[in-house]
Amino acid sequence: MRVALFVTCLVDMFRPSVGFATVKLLEEAGCTVEVPEAQTCCGQPAWNSGDRATAAAIAKQVIETFEGYERVVVPSGSCAGTMVKDYPQMLDGDWRARAEALAAKTHEVTSFLVDVLGVEAVAAEVPRLATYHDSCSGLRTLGVKAQPRALLASAGVQLREMEEAEVCCGFGGTFCVKYPDISASMVGDKVRNAGDTGAEMLLAGDLGCLMNMAGKAHREGRGIEVRHVVEVLAGMTDTPAIGEGE
């Protein structure tokens, strides 16, 4: 299967290891992976801020870049959710039909591995104790919940569920900028719940959530590693955790 990787802005700028881990997992599952150079942002910040014209222009550029591939895989429920749910709402006529076609073959990475390819186990062995945060878009827009947990179990990860695992971490893209006090309170609750599990690692599938939680955990000195789930599934845990120095 010829698969295109939509890298996402945050992965490109802050955590390229997530992109490399995604490629590793896809290739191990038998895919040919390509990374189109013309890709940019998915347009979610503009869309969420009410700049519909800019969001639609970005959506058209993404559609043109990715519509020639069998599948599009994204290491982010947030960006994938924008492409799957929001693109068809942004556009009309022929562009809407093209957006719907792209949406039908766009997947969050753990969902793609489990639901499309039927992957039941990964090659990595990571016998560590972790807890998992369900990001809002991945969970509510795309139904991502059981898939990462099943793959983590196959890697030997012992998962200890935190209280309110499905509650937002407070990042929410531009939400954390518009409502910083509410956001800070929400992420405080999240990292406290994660720390209360006694887990060594806090995992999730969206880098925005992870950066938000890692920053709060570091400021509070909680000593929990914050990592993207694909890094663990690919066995790429030698690099510093998110928010740690080189």
PDB file of C-alpha atoms in Angstrom:
ATOM      1  CA  MET A   1       0.000   0.000   0.000  1.00  0.00           C
ATOM      2  CA  ARG A   2       1.309   3.412  -1.014  1.00  0.00           C
ATOM      3  CA  VAL A   3       0.805   5.668   1.994  1.00  0.00           C
ATOM      4  CA  ALA A   4       1.395   9.390   2.358  1.00  0.00           C
ATOM      5  CA  LEU A   5       2.497  10.750   5.713  1.00  0.00           C
ATOM      6  CA  PHE A   6       0.991  14.061   6.774  1.00  0.00           C
ATOM      7  CA  VAL A   7       3.702  15.142   9.199  1.00  0.00           C
ATOM      8  CA  THR A   8       1.840  18.028  10.989  1.00  0.00           C
ATOM      9  CA  CYS A   9       3.336  21.381  11.917  1.00  0.00           C
ATOM     10  CA  LEU A  10       4.155  20.536  15.524  1.00  0.00           C
ATOM     11  CA  VAL A  11       5.935  17.302  14.620  1.00  0.00           C
ATOM     12  CA  ASP A  12       7.936  19.095  11.935  1.00  0.00           C
ATOM     13  CA  MET A  13       8.942  21.995  14.167  1.00  0.00           C
ATOM     14  CA  PHE A  14       9.221  20.449  17.636  1.00  0.00           C
ATOM     15  CA  ARG A  15       9.342  16.634  17.588  1.00  0.00           C
ATOM     16  CA  PRO A  16      10.557  15.140  14.279  1.00  0.00           C
ATOM     17  CA  SER A  17      11.126  11.799  16.035  1.00  0.00           C
ATOM     18  CA  VAL A  18       7.342  11.312  15.948  1.00  0.00           C
ATOM     19  CA  GLY A  19       7.453  11.448  12.163  1.00  0.00           C
ATOM     20  CA  PHE A  20      10.330   8.975  11.957  1.00  0.00           C
ATOM     21  CA  ALA A  21       8.584   6.635  14.399  1.00  0.00           C
ATOM     22  CA  THR A  22       5.428   6.759  12.287  1.00  0.00           C
ATOM     23  CA  VAL A  23       7.384   5.884   9.152  1.00  0.00           C
ATOM     24  CA  LYS A  24       9.064   2.986  10.972  1.00  0.00           C
ATOM     25  CA  LEU A  25       5.730   1.554  12.117  1.00  0.00           C
ATOM     26  CA  LEU A  26       4.162   1.878   8.679  1.00  0.00           C
ATOM     27  CA  GLU A  27       7.120   0.274   6.913  1.00  0.00           C
ATOM     28  CA  GLU A  28       7.172  -2.571   9.422  1.00  0.00           C
ATOM     29  CA  ALA A  29       3.502  -3.107   8.566  1.00  0.00           C
ATOM     30  CA  GLY A  30       4.399  -3.461   4.872  1.00  0.00           C
ATOM     31  CA  CYS A  31       3.569   0.017   3.574  1.00  0.00           C
ATOM     32  CA  THR A  32       5.524   2.145   1.148  1.00  0.00           C
ATOM     33  CA  VAL A  33       5.655   5.563   2.782  1.00  0.00           C
ATOM     34  CA  GLU A  34       6.065   8.872   0.994  1.00  0.00           C
ATOM     35  CA  VAL A  35       6.252  12.349   2.537  1.00  0.00           C
ATOM     36  CA  PRO A  36       5.018  14.943   0.018  1.00  0.00           C
ATOM     37  CA  GLU A  37       7.234  18.017   0.186  1.00  0.00           C
ATOM     38  CA  ALA A  38       4.415  20.404  -0.713  1.00  0.00           C
ATOM     39  CA  GLN A  39       2.526  19.791   2.524  1.00  0.00           C
ATOM     40  CA  THR A  40       2.082  22.560   5.067  1.00  0.00           C
ATOM     41  CA  CYS A  41      -0.468  23.092   7.854  1.00  0.00           C
ATOM     42  CA  CYS A  42      -3.830  21.298   7.881  1.00  0.00           C
ATOM     43  CA  GLY A  43      -5.544  24.669   8.411  1.00  0.00           C
ATOM     44  CA  GLN A  44      -7.046  23.922  11.813  1.00  0.00           C
ATOM     45  CA  PRO A  45      -5.793  27.105  13.575  1.00  0.00           C
ATOM     46  CA  ALA A  46      -7.403  29.310  10.931  1.00  0.00           C
ATOM     47  CA  TRP A  47     -10.614  27.272  10.952  1.00  0.00           C
ATOM     48  CA  ASN A  48     -10.937  27.343  14.744  1.00  0.00           C
ATOM     49  CA  SER A  49     -10.274  31.081  14.776  1.00  0.00           C
ATOM     50  CA  GLY A  50     -13.037  31.816  12.278  1.00  0.00           C
ATOM     51  CA  ASP A  51     -10.787  32.600   9.303  1.00  0.00           C
ATOM     52  CA  ARG A  52     -12.730  30.407   6.939  1.00  0.00           C
ATOM     53  CA  ALA A  53     -11.231  31.807   3.746  1.00  0.00           C
ATOM     54  CA  THR A  54      -7.684  30.974   4.791  1.00  0.00           C
ATOM     55  CA  ALA A  55      -8.736  27.560   6.110  1.00  0.00           C
ATOM     56  CA  ALA A  56     -10.445  26.719   2.820  1.00  0.00           C
ATOM     57  CA  ALA A  57      -7.398  27.799   0.812  1.00  0.00           C
ATOM     58  CA  ILE A  58      -5.149  25.574   2.932  1.00  0.00           C
ATOM     59  CA  ALA A  59      -7.594  22.683   2.618  1.00  0.00           C
ATOM     60  CA  LYS A  60      -7.487  22.913  -1.175  1.00  0.00           C
ATOM     61  CA  GLN A  61      -3.694  22.851  -1.126  1.00  0.00           C
ATOM     62  CA  VAL A  62      -3.683  19.777   1.112  1.00  0.00           C
ATOM     63  CA  ILE A  63      -6.248  17.998  -1.070  1.00  0.00           C
ATOM     64  CA  GLU A  64      -4.206  18.651  -4.210  1.00  0.00           C
ATOM     65  CA  THR A  65      -1.064  17.375  -2.502  1.00  0.00           C
ATOM     66  CA  PHE A  66      -2.483  14.157  -1.045  1.00  0.00           C
ATOM     67  CA  GLU A  67      -5.378  12.983  -3.195  1.00  0.00           C
ATOM     68  CA  GLY A  68      -3.146  10.809  -5.415  1.00  0.00           C
ATOM     69  CA  TYR A  69      -2.286   8.389  -2.607  1.00  0.00           C
ATOM     70  CA  GLU A  70      -4.101   5.233  -1.527  1.00  0.00           C
ATOM     71  CA  ARG A  71      -4.141   6.327   2.106  1.00  0.00           C
ATOM     72  CA  VAL A  72      -3.079   9.340   4.162  1.00  0.00           C
ATOM     73  CA  VAL A  73      -1.784   8.689   7.674  1.00  0.00           C
ATOM     74  CA  VAL A  74      -1.444  11.327  10.383  1.00  0.00           C
ATOM     75  CA  PRO A  75       0.267  11.024  13.807  1.00  0.00           C
ATOM     76  CA  SER A  76      -2.339  13.374  15.274  1.00  0.00           C
ATOM     77  CA  GLY A  77      -6.032  12.893  15.935  1.00  0.00           C
ATOM     78  CA  SER A  78      -6.429  16.654  15.847  1.00  0.00           C
ATOM     79  CA  CYS A  79      -5.073  17.222  12.343  1.00  0.00           C
ATOM     80  CA  ALA A  80      -6.635  14.026  11.008  1.00  0.00           C
ATOM     81  CA  GLY A  81      -9.958  15.088  12.476  1.00  0.00           C
ATOM     82  CA  THR A  82      -9.738  18.417  10.674  1.00  0.00           C
ATOM     83  CA  MET A  83      -9.106  16.687   7.363  1.00  0.00           C
ATOM     84  CA  VAL A  84     -11.816  14.078   7.883  1.00  0.00           C
ATOM     85  CA  LYS A  85     -14.584  16.143   9.487  1.00  0.00           C
ATOM     86  CA  ASP A  86     -13.963  19.788   8.665  1.00  0.00           C
ATOM     87  CA  TYR A  87     -12.666  19.826   5.078  1.00  0.00           C
ATOM     88  CA  PRO A  88     -16.024  18.776   3.573  1.00  0.00           C
ATOM     89  CA  GLN A  89     -17.699  21.566   5.576  1.00  0.00           C
ATOM     90  CA  MET A  90     -15.258  24.191   4.312  1.00  0.00           C
ATOM     91  CA  LEU A  91     -15.766  23.605   0.600  1.00  0.00           C
ATOM     92  CA  ASP A  92     -18.519  23.460  -2.011  1.00  0.00           C
ATOM     93  CA  GLY A  93     -19.132  21.810  -5.354  1.00  0.00           C
ATOM     94  CA  ASP A  94     -16.347  19.742  -6.869  1.00  0.00           C
ATOM     95  CA  TRP A  95     -13.996  20.728  -4.057  1.00  0.00           C
ATOM     96  CA  ARG A  96     -16.386  19.242  -1.507  1.00  0.00           C
ATOM     97  CA  ALA A  97     -16.453  15.961  -3.418  1.00  0.00           C
ATOM     98  CA  ARG A  98     -12.658  15.940  -3.483  1.00  0.00           C
ATOM     99  CA  ALA A  99     -12.567  16.744   0.241  1.00  0.00           C
ATOM    100  CA  GLU A 100     -14.917  13.855   0.977  1.00  0.00           C
ATOM    101  CA  ALA A 101     -12.753  11.506  -1.085  1.00  0.00           C
ATOM    102  CA  LEU A 102      -9.663  12.566   0.873  1.00  0.00           C
ATOM    103  CA  ALA A 103     -11.528  12.257   4.161  1.00  0.00           C
ATOM    104  CA  ALA A 104     -12.482   8.670   3.350  1.00  0.00           C
ATOM    105  CA  LYS A 105      -8.844   7.607   3.097  1.00  0.00           C
ATOM    106  CA  THR A 106      -7.300   9.713   5.875  1.00  0.00           C
ATOM    107  CA  HIS A 107      -6.500   8.015   9.190  1.00  0.00           C
ATOM    108  CA  GLU A 108      -4.890   8.614  12.561  1.00  0.00           C
ATOM    109  CA  VAL A 109      -1.870   6.320  12.719  1.00  0.00           C
ATOM    110  CA  THR A 110      -2.906   3.821  15.435  1.00  0.00           C
ATOM    111  CA  SER A 111      -6.376   3.550  13.911  1.00  0.00           C
ATOM    112  CA  PHE A 112      -4.821   2.908  10.512  1.00  0.00           C
ATOM    113  CA  LEU A 113      -2.568   0.176  11.847  1.00  0.00           C
ATOM    114  CA  VAL A 114      -5.326  -1.627  13.739  1.00  0.00           C
ATOM    115  CA  ASP A 115      -8.521  -0.896  11.800  1.00  0.00           C
ATOM    116  CA  VAL A 116      -7.206  -0.815   8.230  1.00  0.00           C
ATOM    117  CA  LEU A 117      -4.105  -3.012   8.213  1.00  0.00           C
ATOM    118  CA  GLY A 118      -5.229  -5.380  10.965  1.00  0.00           C
ATOM    119  CA  VAL A 119      -1.975  -5.075  12.918  1.00  0.00           C
ATOM    120  CA  GLU A 120      -2.296  -6.929  16.223  1.00  0.00           C
ATOM    121  CA  ALA A 121       1.231  -6.522  17.561  1.00  0.00           C
ATOM    122  CA  VAL A 122       4.307  -4.348  17.085  1.00  0.00           C
ATOM    123  CA  ALA A 123       7.920  -5.516  17.127  1.00  0.00           C
ATOM    124  CA  ALA A 124       9.050  -3.256  19.973  1.00  0.00           C
ATOM    125  CA  GLU A 125       9.376  -4.475  23.534  1.00  0.00           C
ATOM    126  CA  VAL A 126       8.890  -1.725  26.109  1.00  0.00           C
ATOM    127  CA  PRO A 127       8.105  -3.343  29.482  1.00  0.00           C
ATOM    128  CA  ARG A 128       7.294  -0.131  31.339  1.00  0.00           C
ATOM    129  CA  LEU A 129       4.407   1.333  33.320  1.00  0.00           C
ATOM    130  CA  ALA A 130       2.444   4.046  31.510  1.00  0.00           C
ATOM    131  CA  THR A 131      -0.804   5.979  31.554  1.00  0.00           C
ATOM    132  CA  TYR A 132      -2.674   7.308  28.528  1.00  0.00           C
ATOM    133  CA  HIS A 133      -4.445  10.588  27.772  1.00  0.00           C
ATOM    134  CA  ASP A 134      -7.221  10.439  25.183  1.00  0.00           C
ATOM    135  CA  SER A 135      -7.044  13.561  23.049  1.00  0.00           C
ATOM    136  CA  CYS A 136     -10.382  15.207  22.278  1.00  0.00           C
ATOM    137  CA  SER A 137     -10.283  15.067  18.482  1.00  0.00           C
ATOM    138  CA  GLY A 138      -8.852  11.569  18.264  1.00  0.00           C
ATOM    139  CA  LEU A 139     -11.442  10.215  20.670  1.00  0.00           C
ATOM    140  CA  ARG A 140     -14.548  12.147  19.730  1.00  0.00           C
ATOM    141  CA  THR A 141     -14.043  12.769  16.026  1.00  0.00           C
ATOM    142  CA  LEU A 142     -12.245   9.588  14.993  1.00  0.00           C
ATOM    143  CA  GLY A 143     -13.082   7.014  17.676  1.00  0.00           C
ATOM    144  CA  VAL A 144      -9.468   6.426  18.692  1.00  0.00           C
ATOM    145  CA  LYS A 145      -9.305   4.758  22.102  1.00  0.00           C
ATOM    146  CA  ALA A 146      -8.890   0.984  22.032  1.00  0.00           C
ATOM    147  CA  GLN A 147      -6.378   0.969  19.163  1.00  0.00           C
ATOM    148  CA  PRO A 148      -3.361   2.572  20.894  1.00  0.00           C
ATOM    149  CA  ARG A 149      -4.042   0.568  24.051  1.00  0.00           C
ATOM    150  CA  ALA A 150      -4.056  -2.725  22.156  1.00  0.00           C
ATOM    151  CA  LEU A 151      -0.779  -1.917  20.416  1.00  0.00           C
ATOM    152  CA  LEU A 152       0.843  -0.777  23.672  1.00  0.00           C
ATOM    153  CA  ALA A 153      -0.155  -4.052  25.330  1.00  0.00           C
ATOM    154  CA  SER A 154       1.506  -5.955  22.471  1.00  0.00           C
ATOM    155  CA  ALA A 155       4.732  -4.056  23.203  1.00  0.00           C
ATOM    156  CA  GLY A 156       4.665  -5.146  26.848  1.00  0.00           C
ATOM    157  CA  VAL A 157       3.584  -1.764  28.189  1.00  0.00           C
ATOM    158  CA  GLN A 158       1.616  -2.040  31.421  1.00  0.00           C
ATOM    159  CA  LEU A 159      -1.107   0.575  31.208  1.00  0.00           C
ATOM    160  CA  ARG A 160      -2.566   2.072  34.356  1.00  0.00           C
ATOM    161  CA  GLU A 161      -5.567   4.235  33.544  1.00  0.00           C
ATOM    162  CA  MET A 162      -5.754   7.688  35.129  1.00  0.00           C
ATOM    163  CA  GLU A 163      -8.891   9.335  36.409  1.00  0.00           C
ATOM    164  CA  GLU A 164     -10.696  11.344  33.728  1.00  0.00           C
ATOM    165  CA  ALA A 165      -8.499  10.028  30.923  1.00  0.00           C
ATOM    166  CA  GLU A 166     -11.060  11.269  28.387  1.00  0.00           C
ATOM    167  CA  VAL A 167     -11.198  14.835  29.746  1.00  0.00           C
ATOM    168  CA  CYS A 168      -9.459  17.608  27.773  1.00  0.00           C
ATOM    169  CA  CYS A 169      -5.942  18.584  28.875  1.00  0.00           C
ATOM    170  CA  GLY A 170      -6.702  22.275  28.275  1.00  0.00           C
ATOM    171  CA  PHE A 171      -4.612  22.772  25.149  1.00  0.00           C
ATOM    172  CA  GLY A 172      -7.333  22.887  22.512  1.00  0.00           C
ATOM    173  CA  GLY A 173      -5.210  24.721  19.933  1.00  0.00           C
ATOM    174  CA  THR A 174      -6.105  28.389  20.240  1.00  0.00           C
ATOM    175  CA  PHE A 175      -8.227  27.689  23.344  1.00  0.00           C
ATOM    176  CA  CYS A 176      -5.152  27.820  25.574  1.00  0.00           C
ATOM    177  CA  VAL A 177      -4.346  31.285  24.217  1.00  0.00           C
ATOM    178  CA  LYS A 178      -7.889  32.639  24.490  1.00  0.00           C
ATOM    179  CA  TYR A 179      -8.552  31.228  27.959  1.00  0.00           C
ATOM    180  CA  PRO A 180      -5.172  30.757  29.653  1.00  0.00           C
ATOM    181  CA  ASP A 181      -6.466  30.553  33.229  1.00  0.00           C
ATOM    182  CA  ILE A 182      -9.001  27.847  32.399  1.00  0.00           C
ATOM    183  CA  SER A 183      -6.404  26.010  30.320  1.00  0.00           C
ATOM    184  CA  ALA A 184      -3.863  26.097  33.163  1.00  0.00           C
ATOM    185  CA  SER A 185      -6.399  24.678  35.602  1.00  0.00           C
ATOM    186  CA  MET A 186      -7.334  21.874  33.216  1.00  0.00           C
ATOM    187  CA  VAL A 187      -3.766  20.799  32.524  1.00  0.00           C
ATOM    188  CA  GLY A 188      -3.039  20.937  36.249  1.00  0.00           C
ATOM    189  CA  ASP A 189      -5.816  18.419  36.841  1.00  0.00           C
ATOM    190  CA  LYS A 190      -4.543  16.259  34.016  1.00  0.00           C
ATOM    191  CA  VAL A 191      -0.931  15.950  35.156  1.00  0.00           C
ATOM    192  CA  ARG A 192      -2.044  15.406  38.748  1.00  0.00           C
ATOM    193  CA  ASN A 193      -4.261  12.527  37.656  1.00  0.00           C
ATOM    194  CA  ALA A 194      -1.427  11.109  35.575  1.00  0.00           C
ATOM    195  CA  GLY A 195       1.018  11.393  38.463  1.00  0.00           C
ATOM    196  CA  ASP A 196      -1.418   9.729  40.856  1.00  0.00           C
ATOM    197  CA  THR A 197      -1.215   6.516  38.816  1.00  0.00           C
ATOM    198  CA  GLY A 198       2.476   6.099  39.639  1.00  0.00           C
ATOM    199  CA  ALA A 199       3.227   5.578  35.940  1.00  0.00           C
ATOM    200  CA  GLU A 200       6.690   6.202  34.511  1.00  0.00           C
ATOM    201  CA  MET A 201       5.340   7.535  31.219  1.00  0.00           C
ATOM    202  CA  LEU A 202       2.422   9.723  30.165  1.00  0.00           C
ATOM    203  CA  LEU A 203       1.443   8.926  26.575  1.00  0.00           C
ATOM    204  CA  ALA A 204      -0.942  10.428  24.029  1.00  0.00           C
ATOM    205  CA  GLY A 205      -1.428  10.687  20.284  1.00  0.00           C
ATOM    206  CA  ASP A 206      -1.436  14.460  19.809  1.00  0.00           C
ATOM    207  CA  LEU A 207       1.712  16.538  20.155  1.00  0.00           C
ATOM    208  CA  GLY A 208      -0.195  19.675  21.186  1.00  0.00           C
ATOM    209  CA  CYS A 209      -1.628  17.851  24.195  1.00  0.00           C
ATOM    210  CA  LEU A 210       1.744  16.303  24.943  1.00  0.00           C
ATOM    211  CA  MET A 211       3.636  19.601  24.884  1.00  0.00           C
ATOM    212  CA  ASN A 212       1.009  21.169  27.133  1.00  0.00           C
ATOM    213  CA  MET A 213       1.138  18.317  29.644  1.00  0.00           C
ATOM    214  CA  ALA A 214       4.930  18.013  29.508  1.00  0.00           C
ATOM    215  CA  GLY A 215       5.349  21.715  30.241  1.00  0.00           C
ATOM    216  CA  LYS A 216       3.091  21.561  33.278  1.00  0.00           C
ATOM    217  CA  ALA A 217       4.613  18.325  34.564  1.00  0.00           C
ATOM    218  CA  HIS A 218       8.123  19.774  34.212  1.00  0.00           C
ATOM    219  CA  ARG A 219       7.219  23.003  35.999  1.00  0.00           C
ATOM    220  CA  GLU A 220       5.765  20.995  38.870  1.00  0.00           C
ATOM    221  CA  GLY A 221       8.743  18.622  39.004  1.00  0.00           C
ATOM    222  CA  ARG A 222       6.628  15.512  38.605  1.00  0.00           C
ATOM    223  CA  GLY A 223       9.358  13.400  37.004  1.00  0.00           C
ATOM    224  CA  ILE A 224       7.074  11.588  34.560  1.00  0.00           C
ATOM    225  CA  GLU A 225       8.234  11.020  30.975  1.00  0.00           C
ATOM    226  CA  VAL A 226       5.859  12.458  28.386  1.00  0.00           C
ATOM    227  CA  ARG A 227       6.008  10.772  24.989  1.00  0.00           C
ATOM    228  CA  HIS A 228       4.001  10.338  21.810  1.00  0.00           C
ATOM    229  CA  VAL A 229       2.541   6.844  21.618  1.00  0.00           C
ATOM    230  CA  VAL A 230       4.208   6.081  18.267  1.00  0.00           C
ATOM    231  CA  GLU A 231       7.670   6.621  19.751  1.00  0.00           C
ATOM    232  CA  VAL A 232       6.962   3.862  22.260  1.00  0.00           C
ATOM    233  CA  LEU A 233       5.340   1.559  19.709  1.00  0.00           C
ATOM    234  CA  ALA A 234       8.359   1.969  17.427  1.00  0.00           C
ATOM    235  CA  GLY A 235      10.768   1.285  20.299  1.00  0.00           C
ATOM    236  CA  MET A 236      12.259   4.759  19.957  1.00  0.00           C
ATOM    237  CA  THR A 237      12.481   5.730  23.622  1.00  0.00           C
ATOM    238  CA  ASP A 238      16.208   6.459  23.803  1.00  0.00           C
ATOM    239  CA  THR A 239      15.682  10.104  22.920  1.00  0.00           C
ATOM    240  CA  PRO A 240      14.845  12.596  25.704  1.00  0.00           C
ATOM    241  CA  ALA A 241      11.189  12.770  26.586  1.00  0.00           C
ATOM    242  CA  ILE A 242       9.157  15.800  25.498  1.00  0.00           C
ATOM    243  CA  GLY A 243      10.266  18.844  27.474  1.00  0.00           C
ATOM    244  CA  GLU A 244      13.584  17.313  28.539  1.00  0.00           C
ATOM    245  CA  GLY A 245      16.984  18.622  27.454  1.00  0.00           C
ATOM    246  CA  GLU A 246      19.189  16.845  24.960  1.00  0.00           C
TER     247      GLU A 246
END
